[in-house]
Structure formats: structure tokens, C-alpha cells
Amino acid sequence: MNQRYEPLDPAVARRLVDRAGLADVFDKVESGVRLSPEDGLRLYETPHLAAVGHLAHRVRLRRHGHKAYFNNNIHINYTNVCQYSCKFCAFAAKEGEPRAYTMYGADIERKLREYDDLAPTEVHMVAGIHPREGYDYYLEVVRAAKRARPDIHVKAFTMVEIDHMLKISGKTEDDVFADLREAGLGSCPGGGAEVLVDRVHKATFRDKIGPQQWLDTARKVQRHGFKMNATMLYGHIERPHERVQHLVQLRELQDECGGFMAYIPLAFWPFHTGLERHGHVTTGWMDMREIAVGRLMLDNFPNIKAYWIMLTPESAQTALSFGANDIDGTVTEEKITHDAGTTSPERMNRDDLIRLIREAGYQPVQRTTTYEEIEVVDAPLAPSH
Ligand code: SF4
């Protein structure tokens, strides 16, 4: 690790937050008192980003010290055919379009075997909702991954896909989750929540599940013993008080079920989407605040992830000092954000991830999907140039 990134001297920190009018929030953070929705709104609205970041950094250090997690993972977006038309999505295609594709069991097995060099511990699989593929298709997606790599952790299906399976299976909820477990599902990623607010749902993704259904489905997933993550897609039409509402609902569900592993704010990329004309690429200012407010409001979430695909590697690295303790993984072949114009690469080498973490003053730790530590990386890297 390079020189450690340490928090400010307490007296200096106090002056910083006093100047930002956040002394009472500082006191709450120091004494572990939960922040209110009004506090959350103030964190979004203050121009003193450094003060917000400092508060989040203190919480991050208290929970994780200087550790920063990454994993060796592969992404497979197994079909882009989707019956829905979310306005922020550039990935989905309709059947018959030249860019439409669907992967089946053999394709998934082949794809997983391509990455032997990476020694992946996780495959992350999400996709469109294909109008003609049935319940067994989803089970086969999971089984194929396990056939190719029996030891791999399959993190698959957003709440949109889980809800779809529950509806089309003709089976009970208990049977569906038993089938998924038997097929080899390990956990669920956190996508599909977008912004858990009715106004945003109606305006941008009205034909797929809305806030209450997302929360209800997440509750089912967790009650059936699966861990999962939670996301928020920010930087389009949502307003600060709606982001607070989103975070408070996640926090309440975590109080109830306790199955969220990480919160992952997702920066919106507008290109080729139905929101392109509203669109600006999110700024570093906005990205750092989103990470920091997430860390401060979600006091019951163990991990905050800076997802480099959407943030860019440079911003994800900086986010480690704004409350994030995880930078995601090697990824490979991500399509959803790339179709919307992200400038990030499709894949990151393990050494590059480690270099990003070390340069920012943190200790790289390779983790499993469920945050068990695999390796504290102390070995020197090959020179980068
Ligand atoms: S975001 Fe998901 S559900 Fe919505 S159109 Fe895109 S692939 Fe389909």
C-alpha cells in the first residue's frame, strides 16, 4: 500500500463540519445515532462535499479500516431480448432486431470456460425479460454455469427476474426458491430497483415492477435465505428527496431482514437511451456524494461498493476515500452500461484493480461474493509500464 489515507485531525474535522452546518450530523455519526431523512436531504444539498465525504470516510474507517475489497468475477448478460421498455435502458432489444441475442446453456458453459486464466470465483448474470423463454430457461442458465465451473458462486437475477419467475413458474414461492437453490443459485445482485419512488417508476419504467413490488420480492429472497445487494440508478430525473426516500426504504428492509450485503449506487449513462435528451453524464461531484450519503444513511449495510464500470475506474478509486470499501471486480464483457455509452473498459486485470486500491492508500483484499476474505494482497506487482 502507498501511504495510508488517514482521516483529518479531529479538531480540523470539527471546523470543517461546523463550516458546513453539519455539526449535529457529525455528533450523530460519532455516537452511532441513526441519521434522519432530513439529515439525508441536508447531506445532498450542502455544497460542502468535503465535509460529507469526511463524515462518510470516518464511518468507512471505523467499519473496515484500510481494507478495500475486490473479487475475480465474470459478467454474463445472457439475453438482451426484453419485453419491457425502460426509458433509461440502451441494452434491451426486441426479438428480430439485428442486435438481439439469447444465450443458452451451451453458450454459457463456453463463455465461462473462456476465462480459465482469471480463476473467477463469481459469475454475475442479469439480462432482459425474454417474452418467450419459460421458467426452465432461468434454471438452465444457473445449471449451465455450475456445469462449467462447479465451484463458482452464481450471483444472478435481479428482483425483476425473480418476480417474473414467481409469476410464470406455476409453482409456489417455496418451490421456486428451492428450485433455484438446487440449480446452484448462490445470491442475487441488486439491480432493478432503479429509484424506489412511484413518480420515477411511472415516468421511466412503468411497465416493469415498481417500488413496492421490488421491496416485496427482495423480502422474499432474503426470507428464503439468499443474500443480495441493493442499488440505486441515479443521475436522471430523480430528485434529492427521492434518493433519500430510496435509501430509507432500503434501510428499513435491512432492519427487517438483514440480507443485504452491499449498497451500490449506479451512475446513469444516458447515451442511446430514451432519456438521452435529459442526460448528462454524472459528475465526479455527484458520484462522490452518492457514495458518501449511501455510507452515512445506510448504517446497517456492511459494505458500500464503488462499481467502477459505471463510475469509471478513476472515480471508483477516489470513492474509496468517500465511504466506499469495495471496488467490484475484474468483470469482463459487461454489456448493459457499455450499450449506454460508458467510457470504462469492459474488463480490468486483477493487477490493475490492486494498483488502483494501493495508489489510493488502501489494503487490497480479494473477497468472495459474500465478503469472506480470500487473500490480503501484499505481494509486489509487476511494473505497470
Ligand atoms: S432495464 Fe432491464 S427490464 Fe428494463 S428494458 Fe432494460 S433489460 Fe428490460
XYZ file of C-alpha atoms and ligand atoms in Angstrom:
393
model
C 0.000 0.000 0.000
C 1.103 3.577 -0.574
C 0.955 5.950 2.344
C -2.357 5.369 4.165
C -5.169 7.814 3.663
C -5.923 8.937 7.214
C -8.881 10.995 8.458
C -8.406 14.615 9.427
C -7.243 15.598 12.856
C -10.476 15.751 14.978
C -10.190 19.485 15.635
C -9.771 20.209 11.917
C -12.640 17.846 11.117
C -14.838 19.660 13.586
C -14.125 23.017 11.939
C -14.866 21.530 8.513
C -18.274 20.193 9.504
C -19.089 23.327 11.548
C -18.422 25.430 8.459
C -20.806 23.145 6.509
C -23.508 23.499 9.171
C -23.316 19.753 9.857
C -22.078 19.761 13.461
C -25.186 17.924 14.668
C -24.753 15.291 11.940
C -21.105 14.910 12.972
C -22.220 14.279 16.555
C -24.716 11.675 15.425
C -22.149 9.934 13.245
C -19.608 9.914 16.059
C -22.044 8.456 18.547
C -23.656 5.981 16.142
C -27.065 7.661 16.128
C -29.135 6.965 13.004
C -29.487 9.880 10.568
C -32.978 11.114 9.799
C -34.413 11.673 6.298
C -33.966 15.418 6.917
C -30.279 14.822 7.672
C -30.033 12.875 4.421
C -31.501 15.761 2.467
C -29.032 18.181 4.038
C -26.167 15.886 3.037
C -27.417 16.021 -0.552
C -27.959 19.772 -0.576
C -24.917 21.171 1.189
C -22.235 22.490 -1.159
C -19.605 21.270 1.340
C -18.854 17.956 -0.316
C -15.561 17.617 1.553
C -17.442 17.641 4.870
C -19.905 14.979 3.670
C -17.051 12.877 2.347
C -15.131 13.238 5.576
C -18.080 12.031 7.650
C -18.532 9.013 5.375
C -14.806 8.288 5.476
C -14.866 8.177 9.272
C -17.641 5.581 9.152
C -15.785 3.596 6.496
C -12.586 3.509 8.559
C -14.474 2.529 11.673
C -16.061 -0.444 9.874
C -13.292 -1.605 7.565
C -10.067 0.174 8.474
C -7.950 0.496 5.349
C -9.198 -2.658 3.661
C -10.627 -2.302 0.158
C -12.278 -5.364 -1.334
C -12.299 -6.668 -4.887
C -13.161 -10.016 -6.470
C -12.370 -12.101 -9.539
C -15.655 -12.121 -11.378
C -17.197 -12.582 -14.790
C -20.342 -10.937 -16.121
C -22.720 -12.718 -18.458
C -25.730 -10.799 -19.771
C -27.395 -13.893 -21.191
C -30.039 -12.165 -23.341
C -30.795 -8.606 -24.342
C -34.287 -9.528 -25.555
C -36.726 -7.861 -23.220
C -40.472 -7.424 -23.116
C -40.104 -4.129 -21.271
C -39.018 -0.715 -22.500
C -37.441 1.158 -19.601
C -36.530 4.643 -20.737
C -33.063 4.580 -19.192
C -32.090 1.314 -20.904
C -29.918 1.109 -24.002
C -29.311 -2.610 -23.647
C -32.717 -4.141 -24.392
C -33.729 -5.275 -27.879
C -36.903 -6.705 -29.335
C -36.944 -10.115 -30.982
C -35.983 -9.884 -34.637
C -33.792 -6.812 -34.250
C -30.320 -7.433 -35.664
C -28.695 -6.756 -32.295
C -30.980 -9.128 -30.360
C -29.261 -12.200 -28.904
C -30.029 -15.005 -26.463
C -27.524 -17.365 -24.889
C -28.467 -20.911 -23.988
C -26.832 -23.471 -21.725
C -24.002 -24.429 -24.083
C -23.199 -20.758 -24.791
C -22.993 -20.010 -21.084
C -20.763 -23.005 -20.438
C -18.465 -21.976 -23.299
C -18.299 -18.400 -22.065
C -17.368 -19.466 -18.558
C -14.615 -21.746 -19.818
C -13.067 -18.864 -21.773
C -11.880 -17.299 -18.546
C -9.735 -20.028 -17.050
C -6.829 -17.562 -16.794
C -8.828 -15.380 -14.426
C -9.654 -18.053 -11.820
C -13.063 -16.446 -11.268
C -14.893 -17.089 -8.019
C -18.121 -15.433 -9.137
C -20.320 -15.177 -12.206
C -22.772 -12.274 -12.222
C -25.728 -12.884 -14.544
C -28.553 -10.462 -15.286
C -30.418 -9.839 -18.517
C -33.644 -8.794 -20.210
C -37.000 -10.435 -19.596
C -37.404 -12.591 -22.673
C -41.102 -12.826 -23.606
C -40.925 -16.429 -24.835
C -38.418 -18.161 -22.582
C -40.073 -20.048 -19.743
C -39.223 -20.793 -16.145
C -36.888 -23.665 -17.032
C -34.729 -21.304 -19.061
C -33.725 -19.463 -15.884
C -32.890 -22.677 -14.068
C -30.816 -23.794 -17.054
C -28.858 -20.523 -17.034
C -27.768 -21.299 -13.473
C -27.188 -25.008 -14.071
C -25.027 -24.300 -17.117
C -22.762 -22.037 -15.098
C -22.357 -24.711 -12.443
C -21.687 -27.411 -15.047
C -18.847 -25.340 -16.452
C -17.450 -24.357 -13.075
C -18.884 -26.316 -10.138
C -17.053 -24.161 -7.605
C -18.201 -20.813 -8.914
C -20.639 -18.658 -6.957
C -23.622 -17.820 -9.158
C -24.928 -14.340 -8.357
C -27.852 -13.953 -10.693
C -31.249 -12.388 -11.332
C -32.500 -9.006 -10.240
C -35.786 -8.722 -8.413
C -37.387 -8.142 -11.833
C -36.309 -11.592 -12.990
C -37.198 -13.239 -9.678
C -40.653 -11.654 -9.745
C -41.075 -12.842 -13.347
C -40.126 -16.414 -12.408
C -42.535 -16.409 -9.476
C -45.302 -15.355 -11.869
C -44.617 -17.732 -14.758
C -43.486 -20.851 -12.894
C -46.928 -22.095 -11.838
C -45.234 -23.109 -8.589
C -45.338 -21.915 -5.021
C -42.853 -19.368 -3.770
C -41.181 -22.047 -1.628
C -40.792 -24.358 -4.635
C -39.301 -21.639 -6.848
C -36.636 -20.758 -4.309
C -35.970 -24.458 -3.677
C -35.513 -24.967 -7.435
C -33.132 -22.020 -7.663
C -31.096 -23.306 -4.742
C -30.986 -26.811 -6.210
C -29.878 -25.398 -9.580
C -26.973 -23.643 -7.853
C -28.019 -20.040 -7.303
C -25.809 -18.508 -4.615
C -27.116 -14.961 -4.229
C -28.813 -12.120 -6.111
C -27.414 -8.839 -7.383
C -29.226 -5.648 -6.511
C -30.413 -4.265 -9.828
C -33.881 -3.401 -10.994
C -34.714 -1.124 -8.071
C -33.795 1.990 -10.091
C -35.334 4.602 -7.760
C -37.886 3.303 -5.274
C -40.349 6.127 -5.817
C -43.703 5.981 -7.646
C -43.133 9.180 -9.648
C -39.885 7.904 -11.152
C -41.401 4.466 -11.729
C -44.319 5.926 -13.671
C -42.126 8.243 -15.689
C -39.294 5.905 -16.636
C -40.042 2.205 -16.108
C -43.785 1.935 -15.666
C -44.243 -1.465 -17.317
C -41.905 -3.369 -15.001
C -42.199 -3.895 -11.242
C -42.393 -0.771 -9.140
C -41.030 0.189 -5.727
C -43.357 -1.863 -3.541
C -43.016 -4.982 -5.642
C -39.231 -4.673 -5.714
C -39.159 -4.438 -1.918
C -41.633 -7.301 -1.516
C -39.583 -9.512 -3.831
C -36.356 -8.633 -2.022
C -38.064 -9.561 1.225
C -38.990 -12.969 -0.241
C -35.449 -13.549 -1.481
C -33.957 -12.766 1.911
C -36.546 -14.752 3.842
C -35.647 -17.752 1.724
C -32.073 -17.427 2.877
C -30.413 -15.758 -0.108
C -28.116 -12.789 0.357
C -28.392 -9.928 -2.102
C -27.201 -6.422 -2.897
C -29.136 -3.204 -3.413
C -28.609 -0.477 -5.992
C -29.953 2.931 -6.966
C -29.740 4.271 -10.519
C -29.080 7.998 -10.048
C -28.384 10.969 -12.257
C -31.522 11.108 -14.453
C -34.886 12.573 -13.407
C -34.858 11.715 -9.701
C -34.657 14.459 -7.079
C -32.625 14.542 -3.850
C -35.597 13.891 -1.562
C -36.470 10.857 -3.709
C -32.962 9.482 -3.291
C -33.397 9.867 0.455
C -36.721 8.033 0.240
C -34.984 5.222 -1.659
C -32.251 4.881 0.947
C -34.648 4.961 3.889
C -36.725 2.139 2.372
C -33.608 0.016 1.869
C -32.548 0.721 5.453
C -35.945 -0.328 6.783
C -35.885 -3.584 4.830
C -32.399 -4.284 6.102
C -33.615 -3.743 9.671
C -36.342 -6.266 8.986
C -34.454 -8.984 7.080
C -30.716 -8.257 7.305
C -29.839 -9.910 3.993
C -28.288 -7.025 2.064
C -24.534 -7.381 1.640
C -23.715 -4.137 -0.166
C -25.237 -0.940 -1.452
C -24.130 0.031 -4.950
C -25.083 3.447 -6.333
C -25.199 3.179 -10.132
C -24.325 6.258 -12.171
C -26.685 6.721 -15.122
C -25.178 6.746 -18.619
C -27.663 8.405 -20.997
C -26.400 7.555 -24.482
C -28.787 5.640 -26.760
C -31.473 5.633 -24.034
C -34.926 7.194 -24.001
C -33.588 9.740 -21.536
C -30.698 10.889 -23.683
C -32.096 14.388 -24.050
C -32.316 14.745 -20.230
C -28.964 13.253 -19.983
C -25.729 14.428 -18.684
C -23.082 12.003 -17.651
C -22.911 12.201 -13.865
C -20.093 14.301 -12.485
C -17.386 13.329 -10.036
C -19.028 15.740 -7.591
C -22.328 13.860 -7.808
C -20.721 10.411 -7.769
C -18.689 11.056 -4.624
C -21.717 12.485 -2.847
C -23.817 9.470 -3.770
C -21.269 7.089 -2.308
C -20.866 9.206 0.831
C -24.578 9.711 1.506
C -25.141 5.988 0.989
C -22.456 5.191 3.565
C -23.937 7.637 6.067
C -27.625 6.818 5.665
C -27.257 3.034 5.374
C -25.856 2.465 8.839
C -26.988 -1.183 8.749
C -25.335 -2.056 5.410
C -21.928 -3.660 5.877
C -20.459 -2.635 2.515
C -20.613 0.239 0.051
C -19.424 -0.637 -3.432
C -17.908 1.779 -5.952
C -18.843 -0.060 -9.149
C -16.049 1.019 -11.500
C -17.914 0.055 -14.684
C -20.423 2.841 -14.099
C -18.296 5.251 -12.059
C -15.148 4.816 -14.183
C -12.048 3.322 -12.568
C -10.731 6.787 -11.668
C -13.851 7.788 -9.736
C -14.189 4.363 -8.111
C -10.640 4.743 -6.811
C -11.424 8.179 -5.349
C -14.669 6.842 -3.855
C -12.588 4.662 -1.519
C -11.969 7.884 0.439
C -15.651 8.922 0.354
C -17.140 5.920 2.139
C -16.697 3.011 -0.290
C -14.849 -0.118 0.851
C -15.295 -2.230 -2.280
C -14.379 -1.612 -5.898
C -16.106 -4.636 -7.513
C -14.064 -6.977 -9.664
C -12.488 -7.889 -12.940
C -15.966 -8.026 -14.606
C -15.266 -8.870 -18.320
C -17.753 -8.288 -21.131
C -20.295 -6.122 -19.336
C -22.880 -5.041 -21.916
C -25.629 -3.108 -20.130
C -23.636 0.012 -19.254
C -21.477 -0.184 -22.358
C -24.552 -0.003 -24.579
C -25.399 3.247 -22.746
C -22.001 4.725 -23.538
C -19.779 4.232 -20.504
C -16.167 5.105 -21.184
C -14.916 2.422 -18.786
C -13.142 -0.620 -20.198
C -15.020 -3.922 -20.375
C -12.557 -5.731 -18.225
C -9.990 -4.909 -15.580
C -6.979 -7.029 -14.785
C -6.530 -8.096 -11.216
C -3.193 -6.257 -11.049
C -4.841 -3.048 -12.225
C -7.500 -3.303 -9.542
C -4.833 -3.867 -6.923
C -2.821 -0.934 -8.241
C -5.855 1.391 -8.055
C -6.504 0.388 -4.451
C -2.892 0.696 -3.330
C -2.336 4.016 -5.013
C -5.277 5.460 -3.056
C -3.717 4.324 0.237
C -5.721 1.177 0.981
C -5.020 -2.518 1.550
C -6.324 -4.703 -1.333
C -8.238 -7.744 -0.135
C -9.651 -10.309 -2.535
C -13.069 -11.437 -1.341
C -15.732 -13.961 -2.138
C -19.168 -12.801 -3.310
C -20.367 -12.922 0.276
C -17.356 -10.989 1.611
C -15.270 -13.752 3.124
C -11.624 -12.777 2.711
C -9.646 -14.914 0.245
C -6.339 -13.071 0.206
C -4.846 -9.954 1.736
C -2.667 -8.884 -1.172
C 0.789 -7.840 -0.076
C 2.808 -9.212 -2.975
C 4.540 -6.647 -5.200
C 3.058 -6.113 -8.651
C 4.821 -6.145 -11.963
C 5.696 -2.589 -13.089
C 2.764 -1.046 -14.980
C 4.814 0.417 -17.847
S -33.705 -2.201 -17.754
Fe -34.000 -4.433 -17.761
S -36.234 -4.705 -17.708
Fe -35.860 -2.574 -18.385
S -35.806 -2.659 -20.629
Fe -33.673 -2.881 -19.925
S -33.320 -5.076 -19.817
Fe -35.559 -4.756 -19.878
